[in-house]
CSV table of C-alpha atoms in Angstrom, one decimal:
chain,number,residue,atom,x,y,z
A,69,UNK,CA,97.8,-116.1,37.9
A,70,UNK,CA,99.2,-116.0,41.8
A,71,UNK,CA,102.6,-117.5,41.9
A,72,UNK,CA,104.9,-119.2,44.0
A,73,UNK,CA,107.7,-121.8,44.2
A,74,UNK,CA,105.5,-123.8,42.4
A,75,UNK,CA,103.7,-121.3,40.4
A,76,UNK,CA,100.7,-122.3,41.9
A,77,UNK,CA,97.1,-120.8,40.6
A,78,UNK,CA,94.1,-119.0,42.1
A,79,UNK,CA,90.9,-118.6,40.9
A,80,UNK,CA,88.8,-115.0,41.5
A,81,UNK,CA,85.0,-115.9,42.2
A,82,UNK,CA,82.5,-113.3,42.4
A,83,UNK,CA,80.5,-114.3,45.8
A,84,UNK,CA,77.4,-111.9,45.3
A,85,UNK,CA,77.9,-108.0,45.0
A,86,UNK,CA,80.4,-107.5,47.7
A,87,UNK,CA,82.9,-110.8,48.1
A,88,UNK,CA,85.5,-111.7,46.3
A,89,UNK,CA,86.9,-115.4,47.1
A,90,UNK,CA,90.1,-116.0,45.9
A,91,UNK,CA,89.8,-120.1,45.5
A,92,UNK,CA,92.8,-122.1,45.9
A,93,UNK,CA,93.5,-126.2,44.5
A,94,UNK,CA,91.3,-128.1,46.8
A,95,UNK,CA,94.7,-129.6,48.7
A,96,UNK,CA,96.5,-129.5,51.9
A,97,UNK,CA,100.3,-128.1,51.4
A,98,UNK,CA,102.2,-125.9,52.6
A,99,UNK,CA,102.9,-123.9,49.4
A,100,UNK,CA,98.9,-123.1,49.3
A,101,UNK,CA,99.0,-121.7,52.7
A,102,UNK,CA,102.2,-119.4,52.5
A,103,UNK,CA,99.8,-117.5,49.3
A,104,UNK,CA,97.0,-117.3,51.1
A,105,UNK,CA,99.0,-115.8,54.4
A,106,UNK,CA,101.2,-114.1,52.1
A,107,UNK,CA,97.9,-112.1,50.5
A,108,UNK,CA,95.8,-112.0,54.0
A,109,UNK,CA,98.8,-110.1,55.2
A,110,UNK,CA,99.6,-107.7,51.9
A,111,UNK,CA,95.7,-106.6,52.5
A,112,UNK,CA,96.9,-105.9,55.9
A,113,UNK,CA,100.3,-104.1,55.5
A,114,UNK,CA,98.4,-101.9,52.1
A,115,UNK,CA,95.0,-101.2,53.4
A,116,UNK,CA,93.0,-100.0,50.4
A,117,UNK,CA,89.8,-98.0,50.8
A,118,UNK,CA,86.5,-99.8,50.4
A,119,UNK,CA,88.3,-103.3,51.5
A,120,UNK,CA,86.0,-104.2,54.8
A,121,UNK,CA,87.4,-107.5,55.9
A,122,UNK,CA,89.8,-110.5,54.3
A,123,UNK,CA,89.1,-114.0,55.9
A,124,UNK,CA,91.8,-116.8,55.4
A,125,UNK,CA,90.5,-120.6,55.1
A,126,UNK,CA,92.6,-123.4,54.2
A,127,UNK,CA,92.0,-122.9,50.8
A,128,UNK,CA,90.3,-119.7,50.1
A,129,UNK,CA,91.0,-116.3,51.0
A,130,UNK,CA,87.8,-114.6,50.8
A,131,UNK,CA,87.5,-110.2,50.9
A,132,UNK,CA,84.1,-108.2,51.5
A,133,UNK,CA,84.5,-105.0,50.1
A,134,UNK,CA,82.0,-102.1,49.7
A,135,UNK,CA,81.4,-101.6,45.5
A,136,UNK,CA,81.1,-98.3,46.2
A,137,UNK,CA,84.2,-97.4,47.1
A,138,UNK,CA,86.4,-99.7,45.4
A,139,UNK,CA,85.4,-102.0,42.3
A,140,UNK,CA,86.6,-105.6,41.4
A,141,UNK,CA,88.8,-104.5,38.7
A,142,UNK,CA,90.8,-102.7,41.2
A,143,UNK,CA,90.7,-105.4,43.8
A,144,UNK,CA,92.1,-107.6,40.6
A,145,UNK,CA,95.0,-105.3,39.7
A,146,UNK,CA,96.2,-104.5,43.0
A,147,UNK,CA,96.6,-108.5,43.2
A,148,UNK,CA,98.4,-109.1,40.2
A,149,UNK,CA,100.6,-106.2,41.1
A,150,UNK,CA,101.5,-108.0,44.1
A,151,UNK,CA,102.3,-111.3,43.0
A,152,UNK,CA,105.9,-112.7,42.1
A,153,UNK,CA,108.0,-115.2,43.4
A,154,UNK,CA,110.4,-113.2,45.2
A,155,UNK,CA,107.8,-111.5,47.2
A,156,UNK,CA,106.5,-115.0,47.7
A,157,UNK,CA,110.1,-116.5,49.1
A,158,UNK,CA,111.0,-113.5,50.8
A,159,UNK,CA,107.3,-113.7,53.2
A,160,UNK,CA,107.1,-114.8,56.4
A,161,UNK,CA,109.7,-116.4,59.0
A,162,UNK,CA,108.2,-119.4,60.7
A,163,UNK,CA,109.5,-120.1,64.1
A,164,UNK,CA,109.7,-123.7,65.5
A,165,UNK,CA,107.5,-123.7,68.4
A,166,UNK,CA,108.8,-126.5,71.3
A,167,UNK,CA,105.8,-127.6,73.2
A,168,UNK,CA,105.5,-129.5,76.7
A,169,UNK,CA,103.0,-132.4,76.4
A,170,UNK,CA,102.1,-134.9,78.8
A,171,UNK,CA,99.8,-138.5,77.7
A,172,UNK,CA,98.2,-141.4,80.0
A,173,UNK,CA,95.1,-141.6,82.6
A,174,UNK,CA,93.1,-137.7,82.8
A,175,UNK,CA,95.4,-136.1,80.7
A,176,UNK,CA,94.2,-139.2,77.5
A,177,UNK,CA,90.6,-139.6,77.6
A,178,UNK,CA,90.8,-141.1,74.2
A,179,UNK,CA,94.5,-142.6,74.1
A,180,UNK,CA,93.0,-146.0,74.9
A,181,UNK,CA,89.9,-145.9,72.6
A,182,UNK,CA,92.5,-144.7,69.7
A,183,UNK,CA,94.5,-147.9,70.5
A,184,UNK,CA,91.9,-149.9,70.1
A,185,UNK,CA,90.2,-148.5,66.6
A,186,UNK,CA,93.6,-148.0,65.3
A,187,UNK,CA,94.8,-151.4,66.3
A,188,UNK,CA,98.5,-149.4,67.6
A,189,UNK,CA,99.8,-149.5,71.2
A,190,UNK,CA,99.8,-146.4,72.7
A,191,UNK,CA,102.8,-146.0,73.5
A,192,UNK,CA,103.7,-146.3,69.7
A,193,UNK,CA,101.1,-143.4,69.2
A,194,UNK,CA,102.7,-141.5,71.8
A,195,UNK,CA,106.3,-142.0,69.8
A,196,UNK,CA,104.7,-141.1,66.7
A,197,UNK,CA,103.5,-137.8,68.0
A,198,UNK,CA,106.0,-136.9,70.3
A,199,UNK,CA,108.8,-137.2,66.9
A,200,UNK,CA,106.8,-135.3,64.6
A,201,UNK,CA,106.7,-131.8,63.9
A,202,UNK,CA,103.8,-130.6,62.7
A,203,UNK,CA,102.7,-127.6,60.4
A,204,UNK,CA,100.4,-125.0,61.1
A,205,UNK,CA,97.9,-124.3,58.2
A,206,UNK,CA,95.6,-122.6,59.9
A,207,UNK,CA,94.1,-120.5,62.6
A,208,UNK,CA,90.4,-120.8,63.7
A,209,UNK,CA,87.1,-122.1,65.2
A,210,UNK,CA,87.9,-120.7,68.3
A,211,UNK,CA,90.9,-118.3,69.4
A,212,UNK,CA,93.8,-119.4,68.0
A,213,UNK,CA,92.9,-122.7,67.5
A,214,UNK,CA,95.5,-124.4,65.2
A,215,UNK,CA,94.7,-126.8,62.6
A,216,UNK,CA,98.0,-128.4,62.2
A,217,UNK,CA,99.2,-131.4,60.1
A,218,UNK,CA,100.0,-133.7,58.6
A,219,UNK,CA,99.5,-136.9,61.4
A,220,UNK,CA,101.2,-139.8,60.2
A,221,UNK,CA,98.7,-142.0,58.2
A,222,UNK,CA,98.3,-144.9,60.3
A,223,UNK,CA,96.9,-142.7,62.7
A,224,UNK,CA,94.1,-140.9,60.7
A,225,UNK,CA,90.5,-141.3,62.2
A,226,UNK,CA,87.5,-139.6,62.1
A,227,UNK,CA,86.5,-137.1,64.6
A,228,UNK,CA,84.3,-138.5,67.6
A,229,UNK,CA,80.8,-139.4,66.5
A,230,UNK,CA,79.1,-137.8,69.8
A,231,UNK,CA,80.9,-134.5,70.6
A,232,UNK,CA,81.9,-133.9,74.1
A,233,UNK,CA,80.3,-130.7,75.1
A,234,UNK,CA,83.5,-129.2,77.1
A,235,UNK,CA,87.0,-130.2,76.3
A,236,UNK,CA,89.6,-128.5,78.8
A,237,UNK,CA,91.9,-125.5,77.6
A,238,UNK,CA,95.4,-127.7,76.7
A,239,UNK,CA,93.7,-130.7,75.3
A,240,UNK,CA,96.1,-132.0,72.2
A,241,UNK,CA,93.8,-133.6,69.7
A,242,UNK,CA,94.0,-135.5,66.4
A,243,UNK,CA,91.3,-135.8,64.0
A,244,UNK,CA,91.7,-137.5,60.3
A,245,UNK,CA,94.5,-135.9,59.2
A,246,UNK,CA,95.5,-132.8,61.7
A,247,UNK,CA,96.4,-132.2,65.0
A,248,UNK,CA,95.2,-129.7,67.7
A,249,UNK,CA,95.6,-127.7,71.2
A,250,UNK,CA,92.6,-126.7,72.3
A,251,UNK,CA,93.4,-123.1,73.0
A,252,UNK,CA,90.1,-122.2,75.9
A,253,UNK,CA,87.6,-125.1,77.4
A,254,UNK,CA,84.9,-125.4,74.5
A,255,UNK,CA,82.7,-128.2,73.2
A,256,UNK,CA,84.8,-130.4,70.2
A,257,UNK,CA,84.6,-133.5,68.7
A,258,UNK,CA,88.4,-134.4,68.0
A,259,UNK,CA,90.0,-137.6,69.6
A,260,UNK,CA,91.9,-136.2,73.1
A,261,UNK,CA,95.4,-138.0,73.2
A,262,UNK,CA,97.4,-135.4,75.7
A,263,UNK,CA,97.4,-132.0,77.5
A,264,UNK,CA,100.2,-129.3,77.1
A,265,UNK,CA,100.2,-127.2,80.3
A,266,UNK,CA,101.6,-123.8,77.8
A,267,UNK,CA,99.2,-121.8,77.0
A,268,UNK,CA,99.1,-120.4,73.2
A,269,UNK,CA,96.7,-118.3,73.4
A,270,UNK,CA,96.8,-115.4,75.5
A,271,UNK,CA,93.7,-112.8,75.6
A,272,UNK,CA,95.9,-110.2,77.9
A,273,UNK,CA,99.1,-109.9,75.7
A,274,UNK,CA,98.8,-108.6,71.8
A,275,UNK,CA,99.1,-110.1,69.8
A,276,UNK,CA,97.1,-113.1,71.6
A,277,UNK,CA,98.7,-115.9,69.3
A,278,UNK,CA,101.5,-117.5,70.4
A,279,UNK,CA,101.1,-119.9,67.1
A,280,UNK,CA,100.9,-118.7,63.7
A,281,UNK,CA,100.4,-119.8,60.4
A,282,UNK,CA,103.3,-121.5,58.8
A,283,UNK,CA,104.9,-122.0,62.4
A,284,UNK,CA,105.8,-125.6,63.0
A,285,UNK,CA,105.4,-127.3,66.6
A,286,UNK,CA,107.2,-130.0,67.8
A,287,UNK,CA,106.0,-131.8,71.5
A,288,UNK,CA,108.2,-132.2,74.4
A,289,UNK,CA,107.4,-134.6,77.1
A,290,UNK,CA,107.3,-133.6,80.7
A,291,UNK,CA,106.5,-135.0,83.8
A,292,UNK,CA,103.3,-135.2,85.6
A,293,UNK,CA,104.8,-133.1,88.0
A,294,UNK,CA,105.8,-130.8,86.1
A,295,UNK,CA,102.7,-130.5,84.6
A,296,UNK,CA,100.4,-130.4,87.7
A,297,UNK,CA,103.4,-127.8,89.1
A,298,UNK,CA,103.8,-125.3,85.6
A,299,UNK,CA,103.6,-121.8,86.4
A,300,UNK,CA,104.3,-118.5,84.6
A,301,UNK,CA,108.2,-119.1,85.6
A,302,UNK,CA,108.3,-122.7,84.3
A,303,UNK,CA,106.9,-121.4,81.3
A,304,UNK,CA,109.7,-118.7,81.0
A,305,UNK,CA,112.6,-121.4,81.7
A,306,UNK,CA,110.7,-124.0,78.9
A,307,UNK,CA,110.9,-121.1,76.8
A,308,UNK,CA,114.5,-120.3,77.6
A,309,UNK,CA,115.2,-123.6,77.0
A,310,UNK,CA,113.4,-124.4,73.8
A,311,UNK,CA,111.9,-121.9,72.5
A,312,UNK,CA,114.5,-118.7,72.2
């Protein structure tokens, strides 16, 4: 049994003859994330031999491996050698990520359209959002995308029926329960509410991710002149600012 504060469980599935899938409760918390980062990263800081790739999801950690080399017995014990909860509290330091967001006319495509399904002002949307912070559960779908939660419930709604086929690098999103940036232009289907001007993901620095798993990110509003006017040293005084 995997443990943590809340000496949660895992179960070990055999997925054909080279994937393991360590499956997690089927829920959103943050207690389920900090095991599976906490074993994405052991695999990571104690490479073993034969271990070809480990993949995070929200609620499965799932690692290819080449029978050859290593067998699932061995996979097992090194995991049960690893778990405990002091290990568990002592892994990881999130940051608190301050990020500059701006809402209303091209930077809200769907502000209005939320309004209107939701049956909430925007501006009360816009309050809601901007006094949140927000977890990060996961990275993915495209670089550094992060699948962060959980939205207040009143605004929960589904993801847009008819996806668009480019949404613009900077795009904040919210789709039933989570909230995004998306990190380069790329089709998506999430409901587009605001644009951040800060770039989290960064191809030309390592490591790329500005955001990580088990950060939390809280929205700043800014200007629209700041945000048509935000350059590499407006990013450095934000971050001087908020973010040191």
């Amino acid at each position: 049994m995997a443990e943590s504060k809340q000496q949660l469980s895992y179960m070990l599935k055999r997925l054909g003859e080279k994937v393991l899938v360590l499956q997690f409760p089927q829920e959103l918390t943050k207690e389920i994330t900090v095991q599976i980062q906490f074993y994405h990263d052991l695999f990571k800081s104690h490479p073993l031999e034969g271990i070809l790739q480990v993949i995070p999801a929200m609620n499965t950690l799932s690692i290819r491996y080449n029978p050859l080399i290593i067998t699932e017995t061995a996979i097992e014990e090194f995991l049960k050698s690893n778990q405990s909860n002091e290990k568990m509290e002592d892994f990881g330091s999130p940051k608190k990520i301050y990020v500059p967001i701006i809402f209303g006319g091209k930077y809200s495509p769907d502000l209005k359209e939320v309004s209107e399904i939701l049956k909430i002002k925007e501006e009360k949307i816009i309050d809601e959002i901007v006094g949140q912070e927000f977890y990060v559960y996961l990275n993915g779908f495209i670089a550094g995308f992060p699948y962060m939660g959980e939205i207040n419930s009143d605004l929960s709604l589904p993801r847009k029926k008819v996806p668009r086929l480019q949404v613009p690098a900077g795009s904040v999103a919210i789709a039933n329960n989570m909230c995004t940036i998306y990190t380069v232009e790329s089709p998506g289907g999430w409901n587009l509410i605001g644009w951040t001007p800060m770039n989290i993901f960064d191809f030309s620095v390592s490591p790329p991710n500005r955001v990580n798993v088990g950060d939390y990110i809280c929205y700043k509003l800014i200007t629209s002149t700041e945000a048509e006017n935000w350059d590499e040293n407006m990013q450095k005084e934000w971050d001087q600012q908020w973010n040191q």
